[in-house]
PDB file of C-alpha atoms in Angstrom:
ATOM      1  CA  MET A   1     117.180 200.491  54.964  1.00 58.00           C
ATOM      2  CA  SER A   2     115.543 197.234  55.994  1.00 86.00           C
ATOM      3  CA  VAL A   3     116.516 194.434  58.362  1.00 93.00           C
ATOM      4  CA  VAL A   4     118.406 191.594  56.695  1.00 92.00           C
ATOM      5  CA  LYS A   5     117.552 188.070  57.828  1.00 93.00           C
ATOM      6  CA  VAL A   6     120.979 186.558  57.228  1.00 93.00           C
ATOM      7  CA  SER A   7     120.015 182.940  57.921  1.00 89.00           C
ATOM      8  CA  GLU A   8     117.107 183.190  55.467  1.00 92.00           C
ATOM      9  CA  ALA A   9     119.391 184.731  52.833  1.00 94.00           C
ATOM     10  CA  ALA A  10     121.823 181.821  53.270  1.00 93.00           C
ATOM     11  CA  THR A  11     119.042 179.217  53.062  1.00 91.00           C
ATOM     12  CA  ALA A  12     117.732 180.808  49.845  1.00 93.00           C
ATOM     13  CA  LEU A  13     121.074 180.469  48.043  1.00 94.00           C
ATOM     14  CA  PRO A  14     120.873 178.100  45.055  1.00 93.00           C
ATOM     15  CA  ARG A  15     123.904 176.059  46.142  1.00 93.00           C
ATOM     16  CA  ALA A  16     126.614 175.852  48.771  1.00 93.00           C
ATOM     17  CA  TRP A  17     129.666 178.086  48.384  1.00 92.00           C
ATOM     18  CA  SER A  18     127.776 180.544  46.184  1.00 90.00           C
ATOM     19  CA  SER A  19     127.709 183.864  47.982  1.00 93.00           C
ATOM     20  CA  ARG A  20     125.190 186.680  47.964  1.00 94.00           C
ATOM     21  CA  VAL A  21     126.072 190.300  48.636  1.00 95.00           C
ATOM     22  CA  LEU A  22     123.810 191.515  51.428  1.00 95.00           C
ATOM     23  CA  GLY A  23     125.121 195.061  51.386  1.00 93.00           C
ATOM     24  CA  ARG A  24     128.123 197.334  51.054  1.00 93.00           C
ATOM     25  CA  VAL A  25     129.994 199.424  53.569  1.00 92.00           C
ATOM     26  CA  GLY A  26     132.281 201.820  51.751  1.00 92.00           C
ATOM     27  CA  THR A  27     134.106 199.652  49.230  1.00 91.00           C
ATOM     28  CA  ALA A  28     133.626 196.455  51.246  1.00 94.00           C
ATOM     29  CA  ALA A  29     131.026 193.859  50.297  1.00 94.00           C
ATOM     30  CA  VAL A  30     129.183 192.025  53.086  1.00 96.00           C
ATOM     31  CA  LYS A  31     128.367 188.527  51.816  1.00 96.00           C
ATOM     32  CA  VAL A  32     126.704 185.401  53.139  1.00 97.00           C
ATOM     33  CA  LEU A  33     127.210 181.819  52.028  1.00 95.00           C
ATOM     34  CA  ARG A  34     126.304 178.309  53.018  1.00 96.00           C
ATOM     35  CA  MET A  35     129.071 175.745  53.618  1.00 96.00           C
ATOM     36  CA  ASP A  36     128.485 172.055  52.788  1.00 94.00           C
ATOM     37  CA  GLU A  37     131.304 169.875  54.177  1.00 92.00           C
ATOM     38  CA  LEU A  38     133.251 169.933  50.882  1.00 93.00           C
ATOM     39  CA  PRO A  39     136.681 171.562  50.584  1.00 94.00           C
ATOM     40  CA  VAL A  40     137.376 174.728  48.589  1.00 93.00           C
ATOM     41  CA  GLU A  41     140.652 175.156  46.707  1.00 94.00           C
ATOM     42  CA  GLU A  42     143.369 177.498  47.904  1.00 96.00           C
ATOM     43  CA  GLU A  43     143.010 181.143  46.964  1.00 94.00           C
ATOM     44  CA  ARG A  44     144.630 184.509  47.618  1.00 94.00           C
ATOM     45  CA  HIS A  45     143.089 187.964  47.481  1.00 92.00           C
ATOM     46  CA  ALA A  46     144.677 191.356  46.840  1.00 93.00           C
ATOM     47  CA  GLU A  47     142.728 192.754  49.803  1.00 93.00           C
ATOM     48  CA  PRO A  48     142.038 191.346  53.294  1.00 94.00           C
ATOM     49  CA  GLU A  49     138.771 189.587  54.109  1.00 95.00           C
ATOM     50  CA  ALA A  50     137.011 188.873  57.389  1.00 97.00           C
ATOM     51  CA  LEU A  51     135.317 185.491  57.876  1.00 97.00           C
ATOM     52  CA  LEU A  52     132.649 185.259  60.593  1.00 98.00           C
ATOM     53  CA  VAL A  53     130.995 181.921  61.383  1.00 98.00           C
ATOM     54  CA  LEU A  54     127.332 182.488  62.207  1.00 97.00           C
ATOM     55  CA  ASP A  55     126.518 178.829  62.780  1.00 96.00           C
ATOM     56  CA  GLY A  56     128.312 175.564  62.182  1.00 97.00           C
ATOM     57  CA  ARG A  57     132.060 175.226  61.803  1.00 97.00           C
ATOM     58  CA  LEU A  58     134.723 176.504  59.404  1.00 97.00           C
ATOM     59  CA  GLU A  59     137.886 174.468  58.875  1.00 97.00           C
ATOM     60  CA  LEU A  60     140.608 176.551  57.232  1.00 97.00           C
ATOM     61  CA  ASP A  61     144.164 176.023  56.119  1.00 97.00           C
ATOM     62  CA  VAL A  62     145.913 179.412  56.323  1.00 97.00           C
ATOM     63  CA  ASP A  63     149.478 179.468  55.013  1.00 94.00           C
ATOM     64  CA  GLY A  64     149.785 175.777  55.917  1.00 92.00           C
ATOM     65  CA  GLU A  65     148.333 176.100  59.441  1.00 96.00           C
ATOM     66  CA  ALA A  66     145.014 174.567  60.492  1.00 97.00           C
ATOM     67  CA  VAL A  67     142.442 177.027  61.851  1.00 97.00           C
ATOM     68  CA  THR A  68     139.090 175.853  63.245  1.00 97.00           C
ATOM     69  CA  MET A  69     136.317 178.340  63.963  1.00 98.00           C
ATOM     70  CA  GLY A  70     132.881 177.965  65.537  1.00 98.00           C
ATOM     71  CA  PRO A  71     129.794 180.161  65.915  1.00 98.00           C
ATOM     72  CA  GLY A  72     130.597 183.760  66.766  1.00 97.00           C
ATOM     73  CA  GLU A  73     134.285 183.426  65.864  1.00 98.00           C
ATOM     74  CA  MET A  74     135.970 185.581  63.239  1.00 98.00           C
ATOM     75  CA  TYR A  75     139.247 185.333  61.361  1.00 97.00           C
ATOM     76  CA  VAL A  76     140.749 188.111  59.232  1.00 97.00           C
ATOM     77  CA  VAL A  77     142.766 186.746  56.323  1.00 96.00           C
ATOM     78  CA  ALA A  78     145.517 189.213  55.444  1.00 95.00           C
ATOM     79  CA  ALA A  79     145.898 190.393  51.851  1.00 94.00           C
ATOM     80  CA  GLY A  80     147.947 187.977  49.755  1.00 95.00           C
ATOM     81  CA  THR A  81     147.660 185.121  52.277  1.00 96.00           C
ATOM     82  CA  ALA A  82     147.041 181.641  50.873  1.00 97.00           C
ATOM     83  CA  HIS A  83     143.964 180.038  52.426  1.00 97.00           C
ATOM     84  CA  ALA A  84     141.736 177.061  51.653  1.00 97.00           C
ATOM     85  CA  VAL A  85     138.666 175.471  53.211  1.00 97.00           C
ATOM     86  CA  ARG A  86     139.272 171.974  54.534  1.00 96.00           C
ATOM     87  CA  PRO A  87     136.653 169.201  54.410  1.00 96.00           C
ATOM     88  CA  GLY A  88     134.127 169.281  57.239  1.00 95.00           C
ATOM     89  CA  SER A  89     133.124 172.939  57.071  1.00 97.00           C
ATOM     90  CA  SER A  90     129.359 173.401  57.321  1.00 96.00           C
ATOM     91  CA  GLY A  91     126.914 176.084  58.366  1.00 96.00           C
ATOM     92  CA  THR A  92     126.600 179.773  57.558  1.00 96.00           C
ATOM     93  CA  LEU A  93     129.512 182.102  56.909  1.00 97.00           C
ATOM     94  CA  LEU A  94     129.462 185.904  56.719  1.00 97.00           C
ATOM     95  CA  ILE A  95     132.296 187.445  54.696  1.00 96.00           C
ATOM     96  CA  VAL A  96     133.384 191.087  54.677  1.00 96.00           C
ATOM     97  CA  GLU A  97     135.522 191.483  51.614  1.00 94.00           C
ATOM     98  CA  ALA A  98     137.374 194.642  50.678  1.00 87.00           C
ATOM     99  CA  GLU A  99     137.448 195.225  46.969  1.00 77.00           C
ATOM    100  CA  ALA A 100     140.679 195.991  45.171  1.00 65.00           C
ATOM    101  CA  GLU A 101     140.996 199.698  44.372  1.00 47.00           C
ATOM    102  CA  ALA A 102     140.505 199.178  40.614  1.00 38.00           C
ATOM    103  CA  GLU A 103     137.371 197.081  41.191  1.00 55.00           C
ATOM    104  CA  ALA A 104     135.989 199.651  43.606  1.00 48.00           C
ATOM    105  CA  GLU A 105     136.553 202.474  41.120  1.00 43.00           C
ATOM    106  CA  ALA A 106     134.906 200.492  38.306  1.00 46.00           C
ATOM    107  CA  GLU A 107     131.955 199.677  40.563  1.00 51.00           C
ATOM    108  CA  ALA A 108     131.621 203.352  41.549  1.00 47.00           C
ATOM    109  CA  ASP A 109     131.421 204.302  37.860  1.00 44.00           C
ATOM    110  CA  ARG A 110     128.479 201.945  37.185  1.00 46.00           C
ATOM    111  CA  PRO A 111     124.987 203.354  37.668  1.00 44.00           C
ATOM    112  CA  THR A 112     123.450 201.140  40.354  1.00 43.00           C
ATOM    113  CA  GLY A 113     121.105 203.372  42.273  1.00 41.00           C
ATOM    114  CA  ARG A 114     122.835 202.393  45.506  1.00 39.00           C
ATOM    115  CA  PRO A 115     123.149 204.754  48.423  1.00 37.00           C
ATOM    116  CA  SER A 116     126.343 206.680  48.984  1.00 36.00           C
ATOM    117  CA  PRO A 117     129.436 204.795  50.291  1.00 38.00           C
ATOM    118  CA  GLY A 118     129.242 203.948  53.958  1.00 38.00           C
ATOM    119  CA  MET A 119     125.530 203.096  53.886  1.00 36.00           C
ATOM    120  CA  LEU A 120     124.384 199.480  53.867  1.00 36.00           C
ATOM    121  CA  ALA A 121     122.376 198.752  50.751  1.00 34.00           C
ATOM    122  CA  LEU A 122     120.431 195.674  49.684  1.00 31.00           C
TER     123      LEU A 122
END
């Protein structure tokens, strides 16, 4: 396994709000993305996700409540919870996203050459 330079991975992304999977831990994907001040529409996920601000600021609307996060702060969005990004979010965001059971099983069936679950792979 090699060291991941998260800030460099975020800078190399082709556009804001496009994420890159840095690795996997069990069935969870560890992703990075760059935020660019623009809002992102409301969404819900079948599984929980953790949002960790590495630098900058994340402005969320979670079930109608405003949540502001800065560097080093994390918020875990519960499964099925409506959440949207408000205007003004910028910087680098790390996301740990659990995959739905069906997606995880399908992924496990694909030959990828990745290490066994629980190991971080690039």
